[in-house]
Coordinates of C-alpha atoms and ligand atoms in Angstrom, one line a residue:
M1 CA -17.2 -21.2 19.0
K2 CA -15.2 -19.5 21.7
R3 CA -16.6 -16.2 23.1
Y4 CA -14.8 -13.3 24.7
E5 CA -16.1 -9.9 25.9
T6 CA -14.4 -6.6 26.5
D7 CA -15.0 -2.8 26.2
V8 CA -12.2 -2.0 23.8
L9 CA -10.8 -4.6 21.5
V10 CA -7.4 -3.7 19.9
V11 CA -6.6 -5.8 16.8
G12 CA -2.8 -6.2 16.3
G13 CA 0.4 -6.3 18.3
G14 CA 2.6 -3.5 16.8
G15 CA 3.4 -0.1 18.2
A16 CA 0.1 1.5 17.3
A17 CA -1.8 -1.3 19.0
T18 CA 0.2 -1.1 22.2
A19 CA -0.2 2.6 22.5
S20 CA -4.0 2.3 22.0
T21 CA -4.3 -0.4 24.6
I22 CA -2.5 1.5 27.3
S23 CA -4.4 4.7 26.6
A24 CA -7.8 2.9 26.6
H25 CA -6.9 1.3 29.9
E26 CA -6.0 4.7 31.4
K27 CA -9.4 5.9 30.4
G28 CA -11.0 3.2 32.5
A29 CA -11.9 0.7 29.8
R30 CA -11.5 -3.1 30.0
T31 CA -9.1 -3.9 27.2
M32 CA -8.3 -6.9 25.1
M33 CA -5.7 -7.4 22.4
A34 CA -6.2 -10.0 19.6
V35 CA -2.9 -10.7 17.9
K36 CA -1.9 -13.0 15.2
G37 CA 0.9 -15.4 16.2
R38 CA 2.7 -14.3 19.4
F39 CA 2.6 -10.9 20.9
G40 CA 5.9 -9.0 21.1
Q41 CA 8.1 -11.8 19.9
P42 CA 10.2 -10.5 17.0
G43 CA 10.8 -12.8 14.1
V44 CA 7.6 -14.8 14.6
R45 CA 4.2 -14.5 13.0
G46 CA 2.6 -11.6 14.8
A47 CA 5.6 -9.3 15.0
G48 CA 4.5 -6.2 13.1
A49 CA 6.6 -3.8 11.0
T50 CA 7.3 -1.9 14.2
S51 CA 9.5 -4.8 15.4
N52 CA 11.7 -4.6 12.3
P53 CA 15.2 -3.6 13.5
M54 CA 15.5 -1.3 10.5
A55 CA 12.4 0.7 11.6
D56 CA 14.3 3.0 13.8
F57 CA 14.2 6.6 12.6
W58 CA 11.8 8.8 14.4
T59 CA 10.1 12.0 13.6
I60 CA 13.3 13.1 11.9
R61 CA 12.4 16.7 11.3
T62 CA 10.0 17.3 14.2
V63 CA 11.4 16.5 17.6
G64 CA 14.7 15.4 19.1
P65 CA 15.3 12.4 21.3
K66 CA 14.1 14.2 24.5
G67 CA 10.9 15.4 22.8
G68 CA 12.1 19.0 22.3
F69 CA 11.2 20.6 19.1
F70 CA 13.9 20.2 16.5
N71 CA 12.2 22.4 13.9
P72 CA 9.2 24.7 14.0
P73 CA 6.1 22.5 14.0
E74 CA 4.4 24.8 11.4
L75 CA 7.3 24.2 9.0
V76 CA 7.1 20.5 9.4
H77 CA 3.4 20.7 8.9
A78 CA 3.9 22.7 5.6
D79 CA 6.5 20.1 4.5
M80 CA 4.1 17.2 5.2
L81 CA 1.4 18.8 3.0
Q82 CA 3.9 19.6 0.3
T83 CA 5.3 16.1 0.3
G84 CA 1.7 14.7 0.1
L85 CA 1.1 16.8 -3.1
G86 CA -2.4 17.8 -2.0
M87 CA -3.4 14.3 -0.9
A88 CA -2.4 14.3 2.9
D89 CA -5.0 15.1 5.6
P90 CA -4.0 18.6 7.0
D91 CA -5.9 18.1 10.2
L92 CA -4.3 14.8 11.0
C93 CA -0.8 16.2 10.1
Q94 CA -1.5 19.1 12.4
I95 CA -2.4 16.7 15.3
F96 CA 0.8 14.8 14.5
V97 CA 3.1 17.9 14.8
E98 CA 1.4 19.1 17.9
E99 CA 1.4 15.8 19.8
V100 CA 4.5 13.9 18.7
S101 CA 6.7 15.6 21.3
T102 CA 4.3 14.4 24.1
A103 CA 4.4 10.9 22.6
I104 CA 8.2 10.8 22.7
K105 CA 8.2 12.1 26.3
R106 CA 5.6 9.5 27.2
L107 CA 7.7 6.7 25.8
R108 CA 10.8 8.0 27.6
K109 CA 8.8 7.8 30.9
M110 CA 7.9 4.2 30.1
G111 CA 11.6 3.5 29.8
M112 CA 12.4 4.1 26.1
D113 CA 16.1 4.8 25.5
F114 CA 16.6 6.8 22.4
Q115 CA 20.1 6.4 21.3
S116 CA 21.3 9.4 19.4
K117 CA 21.9 13.0 20.5
M118 CA 20.4 14.4 17.4
L119 CA 17.7 12.1 16.2
A120 CA 15.2 10.1 18.1
T121 CA 16.6 6.8 16.8
M122 CA 16.8 3.6 18.6
P123 CA 18.8 0.9 16.8
A124 CA 18.2 -2.6 17.8
S125 CA 20.6 -4.0 20.4
E126 CA 20.9 -6.9 22.7
K127 CA 19.3 -4.7 25.3
T128 CA 16.2 -4.4 23.1
K129 CA 16.3 -8.1 22.3
G130 CA 17.4 -7.5 18.8
T131 CA 14.4 -5.5 17.9
N132 CA 13.1 -2.0 17.8
N133 CA 11.8 -1.7 21.3
I134 CA 8.5 0.3 21.2
V135 CA 6.6 -2.9 21.5
Q136 CA 8.8 -4.4 24.2
I137 CA 8.6 -1.3 26.3
Q138 CA 4.8 -1.0 26.0
K139 CA 4.3 -4.7 26.4
A140 CA 5.8 -4.4 29.9
V141 CA 3.3 -1.6 30.7
I142 CA 0.4 -3.6 29.3
A143 CA 1.3 -6.5 31.6
G144 CA 0.2 -4.3 34.5
T145 CA -3.1 -3.2 33.0
G146 CA -5.2 -6.4 33.3
T147 CA -5.5 -6.5 29.5
E148 CA -6.4 -9.9 28.2
V149 CA -4.0 -10.7 25.3
V150 CA -5.5 -13.4 23.0
E151 CA -2.7 -14.8 20.9
Q152 CA -2.8 -16.9 17.7
A153 CA -6.1 -15.0 17.1
N154 CA -6.6 -14.1 13.5
I155 CA -9.4 -11.6 13.3
T156 CA -11.3 -12.2 10.0
D157 CA -14.3 -9.8 10.1
L158 CA -16.0 -7.1 12.1
V159 CA -19.5 -7.5 13.4
V160 CA -21.6 -4.4 12.6
E161 CA -25.3 -3.6 13.4
D162 CA -26.9 -0.4 12.2
D163 CA -23.6 1.1 11.3
R164 CA -22.3 0.4 14.8
V165 CA -19.4 -2.0 15.5
M166 CA -20.3 -4.7 18.0
G167 CA -17.1 -6.8 18.0
A168 CA -15.2 -9.0 15.7
V169 CA -14.9 -12.7 14.7
G170 CA -11.9 -14.7 13.9
V171 CA -10.2 -18.1 13.9
H172 CA -7.4 -19.4 16.1
D173 CA -4.4 -21.1 14.6
D174 CA -5.8 -24.4 15.6
G175 CA -9.0 -23.8 13.5
T176 CA -11.3 -22.8 16.4
P177 CA -13.6 -20.0 15.6
F178 CA -14.2 -17.2 18.1
F179 CA -16.3 -14.1 18.7
I180 CA -15.2 -11.1 20.7
R181 CA -18.0 -8.8 21.8
A182 CA -16.7 -5.3 22.2
G183 CA -18.0 -1.7 22.7
A184 CA -15.3 -0.4 20.3
V185 CA -12.7 -1.9 18.0
V186 CA -9.3 -0.4 17.2
L187 CA -7.8 -1.7 14.0
A188 CA -4.0 -1.7 14.3
T189 CA -3.2 -4.4 11.8
G190 CA -0.4 -2.6 9.9
G191 CA -0.1 -2.4 6.1
V192 CA -0.3 -4.7 3.2
G193 CA 3.4 -5.3 2.3
Q194 CA 2.7 -9.0 1.9
L195 CA 1.0 -8.3 -1.3
F196 CA 4.4 -7.9 -2.9
Q197 CA 7.1 -10.4 -3.6
Y198 CA 9.7 -7.8 -2.3
S199 CA 8.7 -6.2 0.9
F200 CA 10.0 -5.6 4.4
N201 CA 6.6 -6.3 6.0
P202 CA 6.4 -9.4 8.2
P203 CA 4.2 -12.3 7.2
G204 CA 1.2 -11.2 9.2
N205 CA 0.8 -7.9 7.4
T206 CA -1.7 -8.9 4.8
G207 CA -3.9 -5.8 4.7
D208 CA -6.6 -7.4 7.0
G209 CA -7.6 -4.1 8.6
Y210 CA -8.2 -2.5 5.2
A211 CA -10.2 -5.4 3.9
M212 CA -12.3 -5.8 7.1
A213 CA -13.0 -2.1 7.4
L214 CA -14.1 -2.0 3.7
R215 CA -16.4 -5.0 4.2
A216 CA -17.8 -3.4 7.4
G217 CA -18.9 -0.2 5.6
A218 CA -15.8 2.1 6.2
E219 CA -14.1 4.0 3.5
L220 CA -10.5 3.6 2.3
F221 CA -8.5 6.4 0.5
N222 CA -5.1 7.0 -1.0
M223 CA -4.5 3.3 -1.4
E224 CA -2.7 3.8 -4.7
F225 CA 0.1 5.6 -2.9
M226 CA 2.9 3.4 -1.4
Q227 CA 6.5 4.1 -0.4
Q228 CA 9.1 2.0 -2.1
G229 CA 12.8 1.7 -1.6
I230 CA 15.9 0.0 -2.7
A231 CA 17.2 -3.1 -0.9
T232 CA 19.3 -6.1 -1.6
T233 CA 17.6 -9.2 -3.0
W234 CA 20.4 -11.7 -2.4
P235 CA 21.7 -13.4 -0.3
K236 CA 19.2 -11.7 2.0
P237 CA 17.1 -8.5 2.0
V238 CA 18.8 -5.4 3.5
M239 CA 17.7 -1.8 3.0
V240 CA 20.3 0.3 1.2
M241 CA 20.8 3.8 2.5
L242 CA 21.4 5.6 -0.7
Y243 CA 22.3 8.9 1.0
E244 CA 25.7 7.4 1.7
M245 CA 26.5 6.8 -2.0
E246 CA 28.5 8.6 -4.6
E247 CA 26.2 10.0 -7.3
P248 CA 25.5 9.1 -10.0
Y249 CA 25.2 5.6 -8.7
R250 CA 27.0 3.0 -10.7
L251 CA 24.1 0.6 -11.5
L252 CA 24.6 -2.3 -13.9
N253 CA 22.2 -4.8 -15.3
R254 CA 23.1 -8.5 -15.7
E255 CA 24.9 -7.8 -18.9
G256 CA 27.1 -5.4 -17.0
K257 CA 25.6 -2.4 -18.9
S258 CA 24.5 1.0 -17.5
F259 CA 20.8 1.5 -18.2
V260 CA 19.3 4.3 -16.1
H261 CA 19.7 6.8 -18.9
E262 CA 17.3 4.7 -21.0
Y263 CA 14.4 5.5 -18.6
L264 CA 14.9 9.2 -18.2
P265 CA 12.7 11.8 -19.8
E266 CA 14.4 14.4 -21.9
G267 CA 16.4 17.0 -19.9
L268 CA 17.2 14.8 -17.0
D269 CA 20.5 13.1 -16.4
V270 CA 21.5 10.2 -14.2
K271 CA 23.4 12.4 -11.7
E272 CA 20.4 14.6 -11.0
V273 CA 18.1 11.6 -10.5
S274 CA 20.6 9.9 -8.3
N275 CA 21.0 13.0 -6.2
L276 CA 17.3 13.3 -5.7
K277 CA 17.0 9.7 -4.6
A278 CA 19.8 10.2 -2.1
F279 CA 18.1 13.3 -0.7
H280 CA 15.0 11.3 -0.2
W281 CA 16.7 8.6 1.8
P282 CA 15.7 5.5 0.0
V283 CA 11.9 5.6 0.1
S284 CA 10.4 8.8 -1.2
C285 CA 9.7 9.4 -4.9
R286 CA 7.5 12.5 -5.5
D287 CA 9.9 13.9 -8.1
A288 CA 12.4 12.7 -10.7
A289 CA 13.8 10.3 -8.1
I290 CA 11.1 7.9 -9.2
H291 CA 12.9 7.3 -12.5
L292 CA 15.7 5.4 -10.6
D293 CA 13.0 3.1 -9.2
R294 CA 11.5 2.7 -12.7
A295 CA 14.8 1.9 -14.2
I296 CA 15.8 -0.8 -11.6
H297 CA 12.3 -2.4 -11.7
G298 CA 12.1 -2.0 -15.4
E299 CA 15.3 -3.9 -16.0
A300 CA 13.8 -6.9 -14.1
L301 CA 10.6 -6.8 -16.1
R302 CA 12.7 -6.8 -19.3
G303 CA 14.6 -9.8 -18.2
R304 CA 17.8 -7.9 -17.8
A305 CA 18.2 -8.4 -14.0
T306 CA 20.0 -11.3 -12.4
D307 CA 18.3 -14.6 -11.5
H308 CA 17.6 -13.0 -8.1
D309 CA 15.9 -10.0 -9.9
G310 CA 19.0 -8.0 -8.8
I311 CA 20.6 -5.0 -10.4
F312 CA 24.2 -4.6 -9.5
I313 CA 25.1 -1.5 -7.5
D314 CA 28.6 -0.4 -6.5
L315 CA 28.6 0.6 -2.9
S316 CA 32.3 0.9 -2.5
Q317 CA 32.0 4.7 -2.1
G318 CA 30.3 4.2 1.2
E319 CA 32.8 6.4 3.1
R320 CA 30.8 9.5 2.6
G321 CA 27.4 10.8 3.6
F322 CA 25.7 11.3 6.9
Q323 CA 26.9 8.3 8.9
P324 CA 29.3 6.4 6.7
E325 CA 30.8 4.3 9.4
M326 CA 27.4 3.2 10.5
F327 CA 26.5 2.3 7.0
V328 CA 29.6 0.3 6.2
D329 CA 29.3 -1.4 9.6
F330 CA 25.6 -2.2 9.0
M331 CA 26.3 -3.8 5.6
T332 CA 29.3 -5.7 6.9
K333 CA 27.2 -7.1 9.8
H334 CA 24.7 -8.3 7.2
G335 CA 27.5 -10.2 5.4
F336 CA 28.2 -7.8 2.5
D337 CA 31.7 -6.9 1.7
I338 CA 30.9 -3.6 -0.1
A339 CA 34.5 -2.7 -0.7
Q340 CA 35.0 -5.8 -2.8
D341 CA 31.6 -6.9 -4.2
L342 CA 28.9 -5.5 -6.2
V343 CA 25.5 -5.8 -4.4
Q344 CA 22.3 -7.0 -6.0
V345 CA 19.3 -4.6 -5.4
Q346 CA 15.7 -4.2 -6.4
V347 CA 12.7 -2.1 -5.5
F348 CA 10.9 -3.2 -2.3
H349 CA 7.5 -2.1 -1.0
H350 CA 8.1 -0.1 2.2
T351 CA 4.8 1.3 3.6
S352 CA 1.3 2.0 2.5
N353 CA 0.4 5.7 2.7
G354 CA -3.4 5.3 2.4
G355 CA -5.8 3.4 4.6
V356 CA -9.0 3.7 6.5
R357 CA -10.5 7.2 6.4
V358 CA -10.8 8.5 10.0
D359 CA -11.9 11.7 11.6
T360 CA -9.8 13.6 14.2
T361 CA -10.7 11.1 16.9
N362 CA -9.5 8.3 14.6
M363 CA -13.0 6.9 14.1
S364 CA -14.1 5.6 10.7
R365 CA -17.6 6.3 9.5
V366 CA -18.7 3.1 11.2
R367 CA -19.4 4.1 14.8
G368 CA -17.0 2.6 17.3
L369 CA -14.6 1.4 14.6
F370 CA -11.2 3.1 14.9
A371 CA -8.1 2.7 12.8
V372 CA -4.5 3.6 13.8
G373 CA -0.9 3.2 12.6
E374 CA -0.4 2.1 9.1
T375 CA -4.0 1.0 8.9
M376 CA -5.3 4.5 9.0
G377 CA -5.1 6.9 6.0
W378 CA -3.4 10.2 6.6
Q379 CA -0.3 10.5 4.5
G380 CA -0.5 11.7 0.9
A381 CA 1.1 10.9 -2.5
D382 CA 4.5 10.8 -0.8
R383 CA 5.5 11.2 2.8
L384 CA 8.4 12.4 5.0
G385 CA 10.8 9.8 6.4
G386 CA 10.3 8.9 10.1
T387 CA 6.7 10.0 10.4
M388 CA 5.1 6.5 10.7
L389 CA 6.5 5.4 14.0
G390 CA 5.7 8.8 15.6
G391 CA 2.3 8.6 14.0
S392 CA 1.6 5.2 15.4
Q393 CA 2.2 6.6 18.9
V394 CA 0.3 9.9 18.5
F395 CA -2.8 8.4 16.8
G396 CA -2.6 5.1 18.6
W397 CA -2.8 6.9 21.9
R398 CA -5.6 9.2 20.8
A399 CA -7.7 6.4 19.4
G400 CA -7.5 4.3 22.6
G401 CA -8.9 7.2 24.6
Y402 CA -11.7 7.9 22.3
A403 CA -12.5 4.2 21.9
A404 CA -12.8 3.9 25.7
D405 CA -15.4 6.8 25.7
I406 CA -17.5 5.3 22.8
A407 CA -17.3 1.8 24.4
K408 CA -19.3 3.1 27.4
E409 CA -22.3 3.7 25.2
Q410 CA -22.3 0.1 24.0
P411 CA -25.8 -1.0 23.1
K412 CA -27.0 -3.8 25.4
A413 CA -29.0 -5.6 22.6
S414 CA -28.0 -9.2 22.2
L415 CA -26.7 -10.4 18.9
E416 CA -28.3 -13.3 17.2
D417 CA -26.0 -16.4 17.1
A418 CA -27.0 -17.0 13.5
R419 CA -25.6 -13.6 12.6
I420 CA -22.2 -14.4 14.1
E421 CA -22.1 -17.9 12.7
A422 CA -22.8 -16.6 9.2
L423 CA -19.6 -14.5 9.5
I424 CA -17.2 -17.2 10.7
V425 CA -18.6 -20.7 11.4
E426 CA -20.3 -21.1 8.0
P427 CA -17.3 -19.8 5.9
L428 CA -15.0 -22.1 7.9
A429 CA -17.3 -25.1 7.3
K430 CA -17.4 -24.3 3.6
M431 CA -13.6 -24.0 3.3
K432 CA -13.1 -27.3 5.1
E433 CA -15.4 -29.0 2.5
T434 CA -13.2 -27.8 -0.4
K435 CA -11.5 -30.7 -2.2
G436 CA -9.1 -28.6 -4.3
T437 CA -5.3 -28.8 -4.8
K438 CA -4.0 -25.4 -3.9
R439 CA -3.2 -24.5 -0.2
P440 CA -3.1 -20.8 0.5
E441 CA 0.7 -20.8 0.8
D442 CA 0.8 -22.4 -2.7
L443 CA -1.2 -19.5 -4.1
K444 CA 0.7 -16.7 -2.3
P445 CA 4.0 -16.5 -4.3
G446 CA 2.2 -16.2 -7.6
L447 CA 0.0 -13.4 -6.4
Q448 CA 3.0 -11.6 -4.8
R449 CA 5.1 -11.9 -7.9
H450 CA 2.3 -10.7 -10.2
M451 CA 1.4 -7.7 -8.0
W452 CA 5.1 -6.7 -7.5
K453 CA 5.4 -6.6 -11.3
K454 CA 2.1 -4.8 -12.1
L455 CA 1.2 -2.7 -9.1
L456 CA 4.2 -1.4 -7.2
V457 CA 6.4 0.8 -9.4
E458 CA 5.4 1.9 -12.9
K459 CA 1.9 0.9 -14.2
D460 CA -0.3 1.5 -17.2
A461 CA -3.8 0.6 -18.2
E462 CA -2.7 -2.7 -19.7
Q463 CA -0.7 -3.8 -16.6
L464 CA -3.5 -2.8 -14.3
A465 CA -6.0 -4.8 -16.4
S466 CA -3.6 -7.8 -16.1
A467 CA -3.6 -7.3 -12.3
Q468 CA -7.4 -7.3 -12.1
K469 CA -7.5 -10.4 -14.3
Y470 CA -5.2 -12.1 -12.0
I471 CA -7.3 -11.1 -9.0
D472 CA -10.5 -12.4 -10.6
E473 CA -8.9 -15.7 -11.6
E474 CA -7.4 -16.1 -8.2
R475 CA -10.8 -15.7 -6.6
D476 CA -12.0 -18.5 -8.9
R477 CA -9.1 -20.6 -7.8
M478 CA -10.0 -19.9 -4.1
A479 CA -13.6 -20.8 -4.8
N480 CA -12.9 -24.0 -6.8
D481 CA -9.5 -25.3 -6.1
L482 CA -8.6 -24.5 -2.5
A483 CA -7.1 -27.2 -0.3
I484 CA -7.2 -27.0 3.5
A485 CA -4.6 -29.5 4.6
E486 CA -4.2 -28.3 8.2
P487 CA -6.0 -26.0 10.6
M488 CA -3.6 -23.1 10.0
D489 CA -4.6 -23.1 6.3
L490 CA -8.0 -21.6 7.4
A491 CA -6.5 -18.4 8.7
L492 CA -4.2 -18.2 5.8
A493 CA -7.1 -18.6 3.4
F494 CA -8.8 -15.6 5.0
E495 CA -5.6 -13.6 4.7
H496 CA -5.4 -14.5 1.0
R497 CA -8.9 -13.3 0.5
N498 CA -7.9 -10.0 2.1
L499 CA -4.8 -9.6 0.0
L500 CA -7.1 -10.0 -3.1
D501 CA -9.6 -7.4 -1.8
V502 CA -6.9 -4.9 -1.1
A503 CA -5.1 -5.6 -4.4
E504 CA -8.4 -4.8 -6.1
V505 CA -8.7 -1.5 -4.3
I506 CA -5.1 -0.5 -5.3
T507 CA -5.7 -1.6 -8.9
Q508 CA -8.9 0.2 -9.3
A509 CA -7.7 3.4 -7.6
A510 CA -4.5 3.3 -9.8
L511 CA -6.7 2.8 -12.9
L512 CA -8.9 5.8 -12.1
R513 CA -5.9 8.0 -11.4
E514 CA -4.9 8.7 -15.0
E515 CA -1.8 10.8 -14.1
S516 CA 1.5 10.5 -12.2
R517 CA 1.7 11.9 -8.7
G518 CA 4.2 11.1 -5.9
S519 CA 4.8 7.4 -5.7
H520 CA 2.0 6.6 -8.2
F521 CA 3.6 6.5 -11.7
R522 CA 1.5 5.8 -14.8
G523 CA 3.6 5.0 -17.9
D524 CA 0.6 6.0 -20.1
F525 CA 0.1 9.3 -18.1
P526 CA 3.5 10.3 -17.0
E527 CA 2.7 13.9 -16.0
R528 CA 0.9 15.3 -12.9
D529 CA -2.6 16.6 -13.9
D530 CA -3.9 19.0 -11.3
A531 CA -6.8 20.0 -13.5
N532 CA -8.3 16.6 -13.3
F533 CA -6.7 14.8 -10.4
L534 CA -6.3 17.2 -7.5
T535 CA -8.5 14.8 -5.7
N536 CA -8.2 11.7 -3.4
I537 CA -9.6 8.4 -4.5
F538 CA -12.0 6.8 -2.1
A539 CA -13.1 3.1 -2.1
T540 CA -16.2 1.7 -0.5
K541 CA -18.1 -1.6 -0.8
R542 CA -21.7 -1.9 -1.4
S543 CA -23.3 -5.4 -1.4
G544 CA -19.9 -6.9 -1.9
T545 CA -19.1 -4.7 -5.0
L546 CA -16.2 -2.3 -4.9
E547 CA -16.8 1.3 -5.8
V548 CA -14.0 3.8 -6.3
R549 CA -14.7 7.5 -6.7
K550 CA -12.9 10.9 -6.8
Q551 CA -13.4 12.9 -3.6
W552 CA -11.0 15.5 -2.4
I553 CA -10.5 15.9 1.3
N554 CA -9.2 19.5 0.7
E555 CA -12.2 20.6 -1.5
E556 CA -13.1 23.5 0.8
R557 CA -9.7 24.7 2.0
G558 CA -7.7 23.9 -1.2
W559 CA -4.0 23.2 -1.5
E560 CA -1.2 25.4 -3.0
D561 CA 1.8 23.7 -4.6
A562 CA 4.9 25.4 -3.1
P563 CA 7.7 25.7 -5.6
G564 CA 11.1 24.4 -4.3
D565 CA 9.7 21.3 -2.6
V566 CA 10.2 20.9 1.2
R567 CA 12.1 23.4 3.3
I568 CA 13.7 21.3 6.0
M569 CA 16.4 18.9 4.8
P570 CA 17.2 16.1 4.7
W571 CA 15.3 13.5 4.2
G572 CA 12.2 12.2 2.7
Ligands
FAD601 C1 12.0 -2.2 7.2 C2 11.2 -1.1 7.6 C3 11.8 0.1 8.1 C4 11.0 1.1 8.5 N1 11.6 2.2 9.0 C5 10.8 3.2 9.5 C6 11.5 4.3 10.1 O1 12.7 4.3 10.3 N2 10.7 5.3 10.6 C7 9.3 5.3 10.5 O2 8.7 6.2 11.0 N3 8.7 4.2 10.0 C8 9.4 3.2 9.5 N4 8.8 2.1 8.9 C9 7.3 2.1 8.9 C10 6.8 1.7 10.3 O3 7.7 0.8 10.9 C11 5.4 1.1 10.2 O4 4.6 2.0 9.4 C12 4.8 1.1 11.6 O5 5.7 0.4 12.5 C13 3.4 0.4 11.6 O6 3.0 0.2 12.9 P1 1.6 -0.5 13.2 O7 1.5 -0.7 14.6 O8 0.6 0.2 12.5 O9 1.7 -1.9 12.5 P2 2.7 -3.2 12.7 O10 3.8 -2.9 13.6 O11 2.9 -3.7 11.3 O12 1.7 -4.2 13.5 C14 0.6 -4.9 12.9 C15 0.2 -5.9 13.9 O13 -1.1 -6.4 13.5 C16 -1.1 -7.8 13.6 N5 -2.2 -8.3 12.7 C17 -2.4 -8.0 11.4 N6 -3.6 -8.5 11.0 C18 -4.2 -9.1 12.1 C19 -5.4 -9.8 12.2 N7 -6.2 -10.0 11.2 N8 -5.7 -10.3 13.5 C20 -4.8 -10.1 14.5 N9 -3.6 -9.4 14.4 C21 -3.3 -8.9 13.2 C22 0.3 -8.2 13.0 O14 0.6 -9.5 13.3 C23 1.1 -7.2 13.8 O15 1.3 -7.6 15.2 C24 9.5 1.0 8.5 C25 8.9 -0.1 8.0 C26 9.7 -1.2 7.6 C27 9.0 -2.5 7.1

């Protein structure tokens, strides 16, 4: 087993990880990054969601490209809470609005070039090597910090003694196990998009941070809330900016028939639902906009979508809206002739709103264990567009500084080898002995398809029971029919275990929440029920068994539903 040692270990290579690393270094800590695949190379394993060229809208309502306030922070704060429908963390949202301007200015100083006068956007360009450049810019800074970057390092579990994190274990792509002793660990592993067949998350985003934190004794919350959006399924996935479209959208199933009206509750028409969806950009769904997602997804479940699960949409009215030329240009660049052709779309997973429960220093209830970016929980039942990238910088930076402080109190006690080996060497040996037929990559498509059908858009008790059954049976397959054909399969098997653990949390939280709120829609409980569900759902693990419970983070201060939805428009 390889051994490493550091003060602050940052797990991940996305924008939240890079911010944490620089900040911890500035506080005088020795820093190490453990990254799946290659660090800062877009398009390969290891590139996080941050490097997706479509992740380019920043802090839309809060600050402009130079960090100046665009809208009053208190209004943005109120909108964030309203969008979260009582489920967002008000303290963390407050920190966000107060510090995001500083984060933008800090990035500008590092060399970030925001490319719009109005919005802090930064479209990918040749200059940014075809990627959103937060990671590239910060990678260059990290090169001067003495940080040891350990690549092809798949962290599989945290080492915890007496509720204090002591480091992490993992496996390299070549099958070599390792242990990193650390005074503090920052989890920046992104979200869990890879649980779903249709997702924009890169291959490494398998919910590892959520699953590891849970096993280590931390709490997760709001995991039933996920953003979802419309994107093309074929010939390749491209997000569709619905705010550029004529409403009501002309949507047709494979039989060429309109269908959205079949999914609408009484009193709603297609135009109203289409308008709401457009206002929300593509990914928010706290109101009747969700019925458009239900309809598109529902047609696929009923076998009325194309062989690519696609619903036809007519985008030929793309000459309107906020930035029509950019939209048409964008679609053309991706090979779509939207003036001539109908385009096939479906509902994709976009981001996870919940995550590890942290305090205002970003520490979980396990001392020394921090979570940042999409791995932390702070957003509510729905969220405003453009807050995730800004949040990754604000909270990533804060966590790095606090982690450096905590690392100084690192207990000197030596860890028994047997304890570390039980976490990584033994499970690896057991996996290698398996003589089954299913490699992890053989199992993944089935899991992703099932969870996309049962967990992402509309669900009910029956579908959720089916999701749980699949999870249980898949765990049996992992135990009895796993095949390890090459060293990389070991890391992939750990990832698959994590996908199952997170799927179970989402399933059980969604089952417990017998109402519809924000992005969480229950066909058997289609109304919001504040009397019984003005509460968050927390998940913990005790002796390997998952427990979910109601616990409201706003119990003491309450939350008032403000009629009229958000005040600053658009989007989100
Ligand atoms: C298509 C798309 C468009 C988006 N658009 C916007 C937008 O316009 N505005 C906005 O605010 N947000 C947007 N988002 C969301 C936003 O991009 C993400 O929430 C944010 O980038 C997450 O950053 P992160 O650093 O937390 O995680 P990521 O950037 O996803 O990085 C996670 C990193 O952790 C690594 N990792 C994971 N597990 C392990 C492990 N076990 N061991 C070692 N390394 C590991 C991964 O390989 C990766 O390097 C978009 C997301 C997508 C997918």
